[in-house]
Short mmCIF file of C-alpha atoms in Angstrom, two decimals:
data_model
loop_
_atom_site.label_atom_id
_atom_site.label_comp_id
_atom_site.label_asym_id
_atom_site.label_seq_id
_atom_site.Cartn_x
_atom_site.Cartn_y
_atom_site.Cartn_z
CA MET N 1 40.76 -22.79 1.76
CA ASN N 2 42.40 -23.93 -1.49
CA ARG N 3 45.70 -25.53 -0.50
CA ALA N 4 46.54 -22.86 2.02
CA TRP N 5 47.07 -23.70 5.66
CA ILE N 6 45.57 -20.72 7.48
CA ILE N 7 46.81 -20.25 11.04
CA SER N 8 44.61 -18.13 13.31
CA ILE N 9 46.49 -18.04 16.58
CA ALA N 10 47.67 -16.22 19.65
CA VAL N 11 50.37 -14.18 17.96
CA SER N 12 53.60 -12.78 19.34
CA LEU N 13 56.09 -10.57 17.59
CA ILE N 14 59.43 -10.63 19.37
CA LEU N 15 61.81 -7.74 18.77
CA ILE N 16 65.28 -8.02 20.23
CA GLY N 17 67.58 -5.25 21.35
CA GLY N 18 70.52 -7.60 21.02
CA GLY N 19 70.07 -10.06 23.88
CA ALA N 20 67.61 -11.65 26.27
CA ALA N 21 67.29 -8.42 28.25
CA GLY N 22 65.99 -6.65 25.16
CA VAL N 23 62.89 -8.72 24.51
CA PHE N 24 59.44 -7.23 24.31
CA TYR N 25 56.17 -8.67 23.08
CA ILE N 26 53.20 -7.56 21.03
CA MET N 27 50.31 -9.87 21.77
CA LYS N 28 46.93 -10.25 20.10
CA SER N 29 44.65 -13.04 21.25
CA VAL N 30 42.64 -14.70 18.50
CA PRO N 31 41.13 -18.19 18.27
CA GLY N 32 43.61 -20.95 17.80
CA GLN N 33 46.08 -23.31 19.36
CA MET N 34 49.58 -22.37 18.18
CA THR N 35 51.89 -19.38 18.44
CA VAL N 36 54.05 -17.98 15.68
CA GLN N 37 56.81 -15.55 16.51
CA ALA N 38 58.56 -13.24 14.08
CA VAL N 39 62.11 -13.01 15.27
CA LEU N 40 64.71 -10.33 14.83
CA SER N 41 68.43 -10.84 14.67
CA ALA N 42 70.16 -11.65 17.91
CA PRO N 43 72.34 -14.50 19.12
CA PRO N 44 70.61 -17.89 18.92
CA GLU N 45 69.88 -19.37 22.31
CA GLU N 46 71.80 -22.49 21.30
CA ASP N 47 74.36 -23.14 18.59
CA ALA N 48 72.89 -24.91 15.60
CA GLU N 49 73.98 -28.52 15.45
CA LYS N 50 77.39 -28.64 13.81
CA THR N 51 77.63 -31.01 10.89
CA GLN N 52 80.28 -31.60 8.27
CA VAL N 53 79.15 -30.05 5.00
CA PRO N 54 80.55 -30.43 1.49
CA LYS N 55 83.12 -27.88 0.38
CA ASP N 56 80.79 -26.41 -2.23
CA THR N 57 78.19 -25.75 0.46
CA GLN N 58 80.85 -24.17 2.67
CA GLN N 59 81.78 -21.90 -0.22
CA ILE N 60 78.15 -20.88 -0.75
CA ILE N 61 77.79 -20.10 2.95
CA PHE N 62 81.00 -18.09 3.14
CA GLU N 63 80.32 -16.00 0.03
CA SER N 64 76.71 -15.37 1.06
CA GLN N 65 77.60 -14.32 4.61
CA LYS N 66 79.59 -11.41 3.20
CA LEU N 67 76.35 -9.92 1.90
CA VAL N 68 74.25 -10.42 5.03
CA VAL N 69 74.16 -7.42 7.35
CA GLN N 70 72.91 -6.48 10.78
CA VAL N 71 70.38 -3.63 10.78
CA GLU N 72 70.50 -1.43 13.89
CA LEU N 73 68.00 1.20 15.05
CA GLU N 74 68.63 4.10 17.42
CA ASP N 75 66.39 2.54 20.08
CA GLY N 76 68.56 -0.58 20.22
CA THR N 77 66.40 -2.83 18.04
CA ILE N 78 68.47 -5.00 15.71
CA GLY N 79 67.65 -7.19 12.76
CA SER N 80 69.07 -8.85 9.65
CA GLY N 81 69.04 -7.96 5.99
CA PHE N 82 70.88 -8.79 2.77
CA LEU N 83 72.09 -6.98 -0.34
CA TYR N 84 69.71 -7.66 -3.21
CA ASN N 85 70.85 -5.22 -5.93
CA ASP N 86 73.91 -3.20 -6.97
CA LYS N 87 72.41 0.09 -5.76
CA GLY N 88 73.30 -0.72 -2.17
CA ASP N 89 69.74 -1.75 -1.28
CA ILE N 90 69.19 -4.11 1.65
CA LEU N 91 66.08 -6.27 1.80
CA THR N 92 64.72 -6.93 5.29
CA ASN N 93 61.49 -7.41 7.23
CA ALA N 94 59.21 -4.43 7.82
CA HIS N 95 58.98 -5.32 11.52
CA VAL N 96 62.74 -4.77 11.76
CA VAL N 97 62.61 -1.09 10.71
CA ALA N 98 59.02 -0.07 11.52
CA ASN N 99 58.78 3.64 12.49
CA ALA N 100 62.42 4.26 11.57
CA LYS N 101 63.89 6.36 8.76
CA ASP N 102 67.62 6.31 9.45
CA VAL N 103 69.37 3.10 10.48
CA SER N 104 72.88 1.70 10.72
CA VAL N 105 74.05 -1.51 9.10
CA ILE N 106 77.03 -3.60 10.16
CA THR N 107 78.65 -5.78 7.54
CA ALA N 108 80.27 -9.17 7.99
CA ASP N 109 83.70 -7.53 8.29
CA SER N 110 82.39 -5.33 11.14
CA LYS N 111 82.11 -2.05 9.23
CA SER N 112 79.29 0.26 10.31
CA MET N 113 77.48 2.23 7.59
CA PRO N 114 74.48 4.60 7.58
CA GLY N 115 71.34 3.50 5.80
CA GLU N 116 67.92 4.95 5.00
CA VAL N 117 64.57 3.18 4.75
CA ILE N 118 63.35 3.93 1.21
CA GLY N 119 60.37 1.60 1.14
CA ILE N 120 58.21 -0.33 3.57
CA SER N 121 54.86 -2.09 3.33
CA ARG N 122 52.03 -1.61 5.80
CA ASP N 123 50.59 -5.03 5.01
CA THR N 124 53.49 -7.22 3.85
CA ASP N 125 56.45 -7.75 6.18
CA ILE N 126 58.99 -6.31 3.71
CA ALA N 127 61.17 -3.20 3.65
CA VAL N 128 64.15 -1.83 1.73
CA VAL N 129 67.09 0.04 3.28
CA ARG N 130 69.47 1.97 1.02
CA VAL N 131 73.13 1.93 2.08
CA PRO N 132 75.27 4.24 -0.11
CA GLY N 133 78.44 2.56 1.16
CA LEU N 134 77.36 -0.71 -0.50
CA LYS N 135 76.55 0.81 -3.90
CA GLY N 136 78.27 -1.05 -6.73
CA LYS N 137 78.84 -4.19 -4.68
CA GLU N 138 77.69 -7.41 -6.32
CA PRO N 139 74.51 -8.62 -4.55
CA LEU N 140 73.31 -12.08 -3.65
CA PRO N 141 71.90 -14.00 -6.64
CA ILE N 142 68.10 -13.93 -6.65
CA ARG N 143 65.80 -16.66 -7.96
CA ARG N 144 63.25 -14.55 -9.78
CA GLU N 145 60.86 -17.14 -11.17
CA ASP N 146 60.84 -20.83 -10.30
CA SER N 147 59.39 -21.43 -6.85
CA ALA N 148 60.85 -23.87 -4.36
CA LYS N 149 59.57 -27.43 -4.23
CA LEU N 150 58.88 -29.76 -1.34
CA LEU N 151 62.05 -31.30 0.11
CA ASP N 152 64.35 -28.78 -1.58
CA GLU N 153 67.41 -28.32 0.65
CA VAL N 154 67.83 -24.81 2.06
CA LEU N 155 70.16 -22.66 4.17
CA ALA N 156 68.85 -19.96 6.51
CA LEU N 157 71.31 -17.15 7.21
CA GLY N 158 71.15 -14.61 10.00
CA SER N 159 72.72 -11.49 11.41
CA PRO N 160 76.51 -11.28 11.27
CA LEU N 161 76.99 -9.71 14.66
CA GLY N 162 74.71 -11.67 16.87
CA LEU N 163 76.98 -14.07 18.72
CA GLN N 164 77.92 -15.52 15.36
CA ASN N 165 77.01 -15.38 11.72
CA THR N 166 74.33 -18.01 12.08
CA VAL N 167 73.56 -20.57 9.41
CA THR N 168 71.03 -23.37 9.80
CA ARG N 169 70.26 -26.10 7.32
CA GLY N 170 67.00 -27.85 6.48
CA GLU N 171 64.48 -28.35 3.71
CA ILE N 172 61.19 -27.03 2.38
CA SER N 173 58.61 -28.94 4.42
CA GLY N 174 55.47 -27.12 3.29
CA LEU N 175 54.16 -24.72 0.65
CA ASP N 176 51.44 -22.10 0.34
CA ARG N 177 51.14 -21.38 4.07
CA THR N 178 49.18 -18.35 5.26
CA LEU N 179 49.76 -16.54 8.57
CA ASP N 180 48.29 -13.46 10.22
CA ILE N 181 50.58 -11.57 12.59
CA ASP N 182 49.16 -8.12 13.22
CA PRO N 183 49.64 -5.85 11.30
CA PHE N 184 51.00 -8.13 8.58
CA ARG N 185 49.47 -10.87 6.49
CA TYR N 186 51.80 -13.57 5.21
CA GLU N 187 50.63 -15.49 2.14
CA ASN N 188 52.13 -18.28 0.03
CA MET N 189 54.82 -18.81 2.67
CA TYR N 190 57.46 -21.51 2.58
CA GLN N 191 57.45 -23.73 5.65
CA ILE N 192 61.02 -24.80 6.42
CA SER N 193 62.65 -27.28 8.75
CA ALA N 194 65.81 -25.16 9.07
CA PRO N 195 65.59 -23.77 12.63
CA ILE N 196 64.81 -20.05 12.66
CA GLU N 197 66.46 -18.75 15.79
CA ARG N 198 66.96 -15.21 17.02
CA GLY N 199 69.42 -14.11 14.44
CA ASN N 200 67.66 -15.21 11.24
CA SER N 201 64.63 -12.95 10.77
CA GLY N 202 65.12 -10.65 7.79
CA GLY N 203 67.95 -12.82 6.55
CA PRO N 204 67.94 -14.74 3.26
CA LEU N 205 66.76 -18.29 2.66
CA LEU N 206 69.07 -19.89 0.10
CA ASP N 207 68.80 -22.87 -2.20
CA ARG N 208 71.59 -25.06 -0.83
CA THR N 209 72.67 -26.31 -4.24
CA THR N 210 72.90 -22.95 -6.05
CA GLY N 211 73.18 -20.27 -3.37
CA ASP N 212 70.25 -18.37 -4.90
CA VAL N 213 67.98 -16.41 -2.56
CA ILE N 214 64.52 -17.95 -2.61
CA GLY N 215 62.98 -16.34 0.48
CA ILE N 216 63.16 -13.94 3.41
CA ASN N 217 63.10 -15.61 6.84
CA SER N 218 60.36 -14.02 8.90
CA ALA N 219 58.66 -16.20 11.51
CA LYS N 220 58.82 -19.39 13.53
CA LEU N 221 56.48 -21.62 15.44
CA ASP N 222 57.08 -21.27 19.19
CA GLU N 223 59.05 -24.13 20.72
CA GLU N 224 59.22 -25.89 17.35
CA THR N 225 61.86 -26.23 14.65
CA ILE N 226 59.40 -24.92 12.08
CA GLY N 227 60.14 -21.66 10.32
CA PHE N 228 58.40 -19.59 7.69
CA SER N 229 59.92 -17.66 4.81
CA ILE N 230 58.40 -15.17 2.36
CA PRO N 231 59.06 -16.25 -1.26
CA ILE N 232 61.25 -13.53 -2.71
CA ALA N 233 59.66 -13.77 -6.16
CA ASP N 234 56.36 -12.65 -4.62
CA VAL N 235 57.75 -9.35 -3.32
CA LEU N 236 60.34 -8.46 -5.99
CA PRO N 237 57.97 -6.24 -8.02
CA MET N 238 57.18 -4.21 -4.88
CA VAL N 239 60.74 -3.78 -3.64
CA GLU N 240 62.08 -3.00 -7.12
CA ARG N 241 59.53 -0.16 -7.41
CA TRP N 242 60.89 1.30 -4.18
CA SER N 243 64.45 0.96 -5.45
CA GLU N 244 63.54 2.80 -8.66
CA SER N 245 61.37 5.40 -6.92
CA PRO N 246 61.86 5.65 -3.13
CA MET N 247 58.81 6.44 -1.01
CA LYS N 248 58.51 10.16 -0.17
CA SER N 249 56.87 9.38 3.17
CA LEU N 250 56.80 6.18 5.18
CA PRO N 251 53.71 4.68 6.84
CA GLU N 252 53.52 4.65 10.62
CA PHE N 253 53.13 1.53 12.73
CA PRO N 254 51.29 2.43 15.95
CA GLU N 255 51.43 -1.26 16.90
CA PHE N 256 55.14 -0.77 17.61
CA SER N 257 55.23 2.82 18.86
CA ASP N 258 54.66 2.12 22.57
CA GLN N 259 57.31 -0.56 22.81
CA THR N 260 60.86 0.27 23.91
CA PRO N 261 63.45 -2.49 23.59
CA SER N 262 66.53 -2.34 25.75
CA PRO N 263 69.40 -0.75 23.79
CA VAL N 264 71.60 -3.82 24.08
CA THR N 265 73.76 -5.26 21.31
CA GLY N 266 76.18 -8.13 21.25
CA THR N 267 78.89 -7.62 23.86
CA ASP N 268 82.36 -6.48 22.85
CA ALA N 269 83.68 -9.94 23.74
CA GLU N 270 81.09 -11.65 21.52
CA GLN N 271 81.82 -9.37 18.59
CA ALA N 272 85.58 -9.81 19.00
CA SER N 273 85.22 -13.60 19.09
CA TYR N 274 83.07 -13.49 15.98
CA LEU N 275 85.63 -11.37 14.12
CA VAL N 276 88.52 -13.75 14.84
CA GLN N 277 86.38 -16.71 13.74
CA TYR N 278 85.45 -14.84 10.56
CA PHE N 279 89.13 -14.05 9.94
CA TYR N 280 90.02 -17.75 9.93
CA ASP N 281 86.94 -18.62 7.88
CA SER N 282 88.28 -16.20 5.27
CA ILE N 283 91.73 -17.81 5.40
CA ASN N 284 90.15 -21.24 5.08
CA GLN N 285 88.30 -20.18 1.93
CA GLY N 286 91.41 -18.61 0.41
CA ASP N 287 89.85 -15.14 0.62
CA PHE N 288 92.98 -13.30 1.74
CA VAL N 289 91.61 -9.92 0.63
CA THR N 290 88.80 -10.11 3.17
CA ALA N 291 91.11 -11.50 5.85
CA PHE N 292 93.62 -8.68 5.29
CA SER N 293 90.84 -6.07 5.49
CA LEU N 294 90.05 -7.25 9.03
CA LEU N 295 93.50 -6.29 10.31
CA SER N 296 94.21 -3.04 12.15
CA SER N 297 95.90 -0.22 10.25
CA SER N 298 99.04 -0.57 12.37
CA TRP N 299 99.34 -4.26 11.42
CA GLN N 300 98.73 -3.51 7.74
CA GLU N 301 101.47 -0.87 7.82
CA LYS N 302 103.98 -3.48 9.00
CA ALA N 303 103.16 -6.12 6.39
CA SER N 304 102.10 -5.77 2.76
CA PHE N 305 99.23 -7.81 1.40
CA GLU N 306 101.65 -10.11 -0.44
CA GLU N 307 103.66 -10.71 2.74
CA PHE N 308 100.46 -11.43 4.66
CA ARG N 309 99.21 -13.89 2.05
CA SER N 310 102.55 -15.71 1.86
CA THR N 311 102.31 -16.42 5.61
CA TYR N 312 99.40 -18.80 4.89
CA HIS N 313 100.71 -20.19 1.60
CA ASP N 314 101.33 -23.70 2.94
CA ILE N 315 98.18 -23.96 5.06
CA LEU N 316 95.55 -26.21 3.50
CA ASN N 317 92.91 -25.99 6.21
CA VAL N 318 92.33 -24.13 9.48
CA GLN N 319 89.89 -25.23 12.15
CA VAL N 320 89.11 -23.00 15.12
CA ASP N 321 88.74 -25.39 18.06
CA ASN N 322 88.00 -22.84 20.76
CA VAL N 323 87.82 -19.07 21.25
CA VAL N 324 88.10 -17.21 24.56
CA ALA N 325 87.58 -13.43 24.77
CA ASP N 326 88.83 -11.33 27.69
CA PRO N 327 87.73 -7.65 27.75
CA LYS N 328 90.56 -5.21 28.51
CA GLU N 329 90.65 -1.44 28.77
CA GLY N 330 90.20 -0.15 25.22
CA SER N 331 90.26 -3.59 23.59
CA VAL N 332 89.30 -7.24 23.87
CA GLU N 333 92.00 -9.90 24.06
CA VAL N 334 90.97 -12.95 22.05
CA THR N 335 92.71 -16.29 22.49
CA ALA N 336 92.01 -18.94 19.85
CA PHE N 337 93.17 -22.54 19.60
CA LEU N 338 93.66 -23.79 16.06
CA THR N 339 94.20 -27.08 14.27
CA THR N 340 95.79 -26.78 10.84
CA GLU N 341 96.67 -29.02 7.95
CA GLU N 342 99.73 -27.71 6.13
CA THR N 343 102.42 -28.87 3.76
CA VAL N 344 105.92 -29.36 5.15
CA ASP N 345 108.60 -30.61 2.74
CA GLY N 346 105.90 -31.99 0.47
CA ASP N 347 104.05 -33.84 3.23
CA VAL N 348 100.71 -32.89 4.79
CA VAL N 349 101.02 -32.54 8.56
CA THR N 350 98.61 -31.55 11.32
CA LYS N 351 99.64 -28.84 13.78
CA LYS N 352 98.11 -27.11 16.79
CA TYR N 353 98.46 -23.41 17.58
CA LYS N 354 97.50 -20.92 20.24
CA VAL N 355 97.01 -17.37 18.93
CA VAL N 356 96.32 -14.24 20.97
CA TYR N 357 95.01 -11.04 19.35
CA PRO N 358 93.91 -7.65 20.67
CA VAL N 359 90.65 -6.65 18.97
CA VAL N 360 90.15 -2.88 18.83
CA SER N 361 87.70 -0.29 17.53
CA GLU N 362 89.04 1.74 14.63
CA ASN N 363 87.14 4.22 12.42
CA ARG N 364 83.65 2.82 13.15
CA ALA N 365 84.87 -0.75 12.60
CA VAL N 366 86.23 -3.55 14.75
CA LYS N 367 89.74 -4.66 13.75
CA ILE N 368 92.23 -7.37 14.73
CA GLY N 369 95.52 -6.07 16.10
CA GLU N 370 98.91 -7.73 15.77
CA GLY N 371 99.22 -10.55 18.27
CA SER N 372 101.23 -13.64 19.06
CA VAL N 373 101.32 -17.17 17.66
CA GLN N 374 102.54 -20.22 19.57
CA GLU N 375 102.80 -23.71 18.12
CA LEU N 376 101.58 -26.20 20.71
CA LYS N 377 103.43 -29.41 21.42
CA ALA N 378 101.86 -32.40 23.19
CA GLU N 379 102.86 -31.13 26.65
CA ASP N 380 101.47 -27.67 25.85
CA GLU N 381 98.13 -29.17 24.83
CA GLU N 382 97.93 -31.16 28.06
CA ALA N 383 98.68 -28.02 30.09
CA GLU N 384 96.02 -26.01 28.26
CA ASP N 385 93.45 -28.80 28.66
CA SER N 386 94.21 -28.96 32.39
CA LYS N 387 93.86 -25.18 32.72
CA GLU N 388 90.54 -25.15 30.85
CA LYS N 389 89.24 -27.98 33.06
CA LYS N 390 90.21 -26.11 36.23
CA ASP N 391 88.64 -22.89 34.95
CA GLY N 392 85.44 -24.78 34.19
CA GLU N 393 85.38 -26.28 37.68
CA LYS N 394 85.82 -22.81 39.19
CA GLU N 395 82.90 -21.45 37.15
CA GLU N 396 80.67 -24.35 38.23
CA ALA N 397 81.63 -23.81 41.87
CA ALA N 398 80.86 -20.10 41.57
#
């Protein structure tokens, strides 16, 4: 078997239409003891454990998330992908876009764009989607040659519009793994300890120290924090051929044709909460251009970019402590509680705020409308804590 670890198992591919209600299975029983599942983008069942990470790692995560997209099919299936060249080409898993030609992609700033599958493998779980709206945009950096080594630290990124833009952290825990998940064969796979939840499949695996893409997250071991990623260097020659000369006809996948996922995506409230979180992530990284682009046209008309940026001039750090979304007619009202560090008369002080924004749909994108900001004093914080506690008790009683 050389050094390969060959897993012959009861296999399940799980495709998600955006939530638990959209799950369907493709099962093939073969000898073995374990189950591997290839997972599409959707909200993780649990938040990844939150840990403090160095600023350089935070910067890598933030910049990379801008280039990770959600891939959406007409039947409601969703998945992840990422920009790998300046032609607007998205790299994703074949099981995300099997039997599809036209798809939609949603970017980290909630813009929806049309895309077309220009290449897909019948044997390797890789596909390329061309998105004209992303042409000319600088892609994620790709590690083209050196392979990952055992214990290299990695980041696994997922779909922007599952409940959140998921990022999990781990290390390379195994090399040269081989899996068979009908109809695909996975060879030379990286085994990773970064949890691959629903929301990561098709997304990039990054070297934590450089931000380079080293793999495509594709599968996980059921009930285990063991994931598998396709080394990107192994598939680059194939996908670059498709980018240079798109396939005239795409292969069919009868294995998927009889399955119909529920056409469910992240709820409006979930997407609105994500957008407000992303807005403050942008502020925190000093990316005021991205933050300004998330505002509604009516808000942008009232304040120039320079005026908007000057509002946050003295803020050193913003932490979103809690987000509550309340769907309204035609919009979602998002309330966020913030802790900031800012300079006041040369001193660094900590402040608490309550902000309320209407989040609306505008020109095929979700935007943040002009809202209200309230600085919280000690008595305000106590009142809010008491209200949240009572609301929680009511939910438990219900």
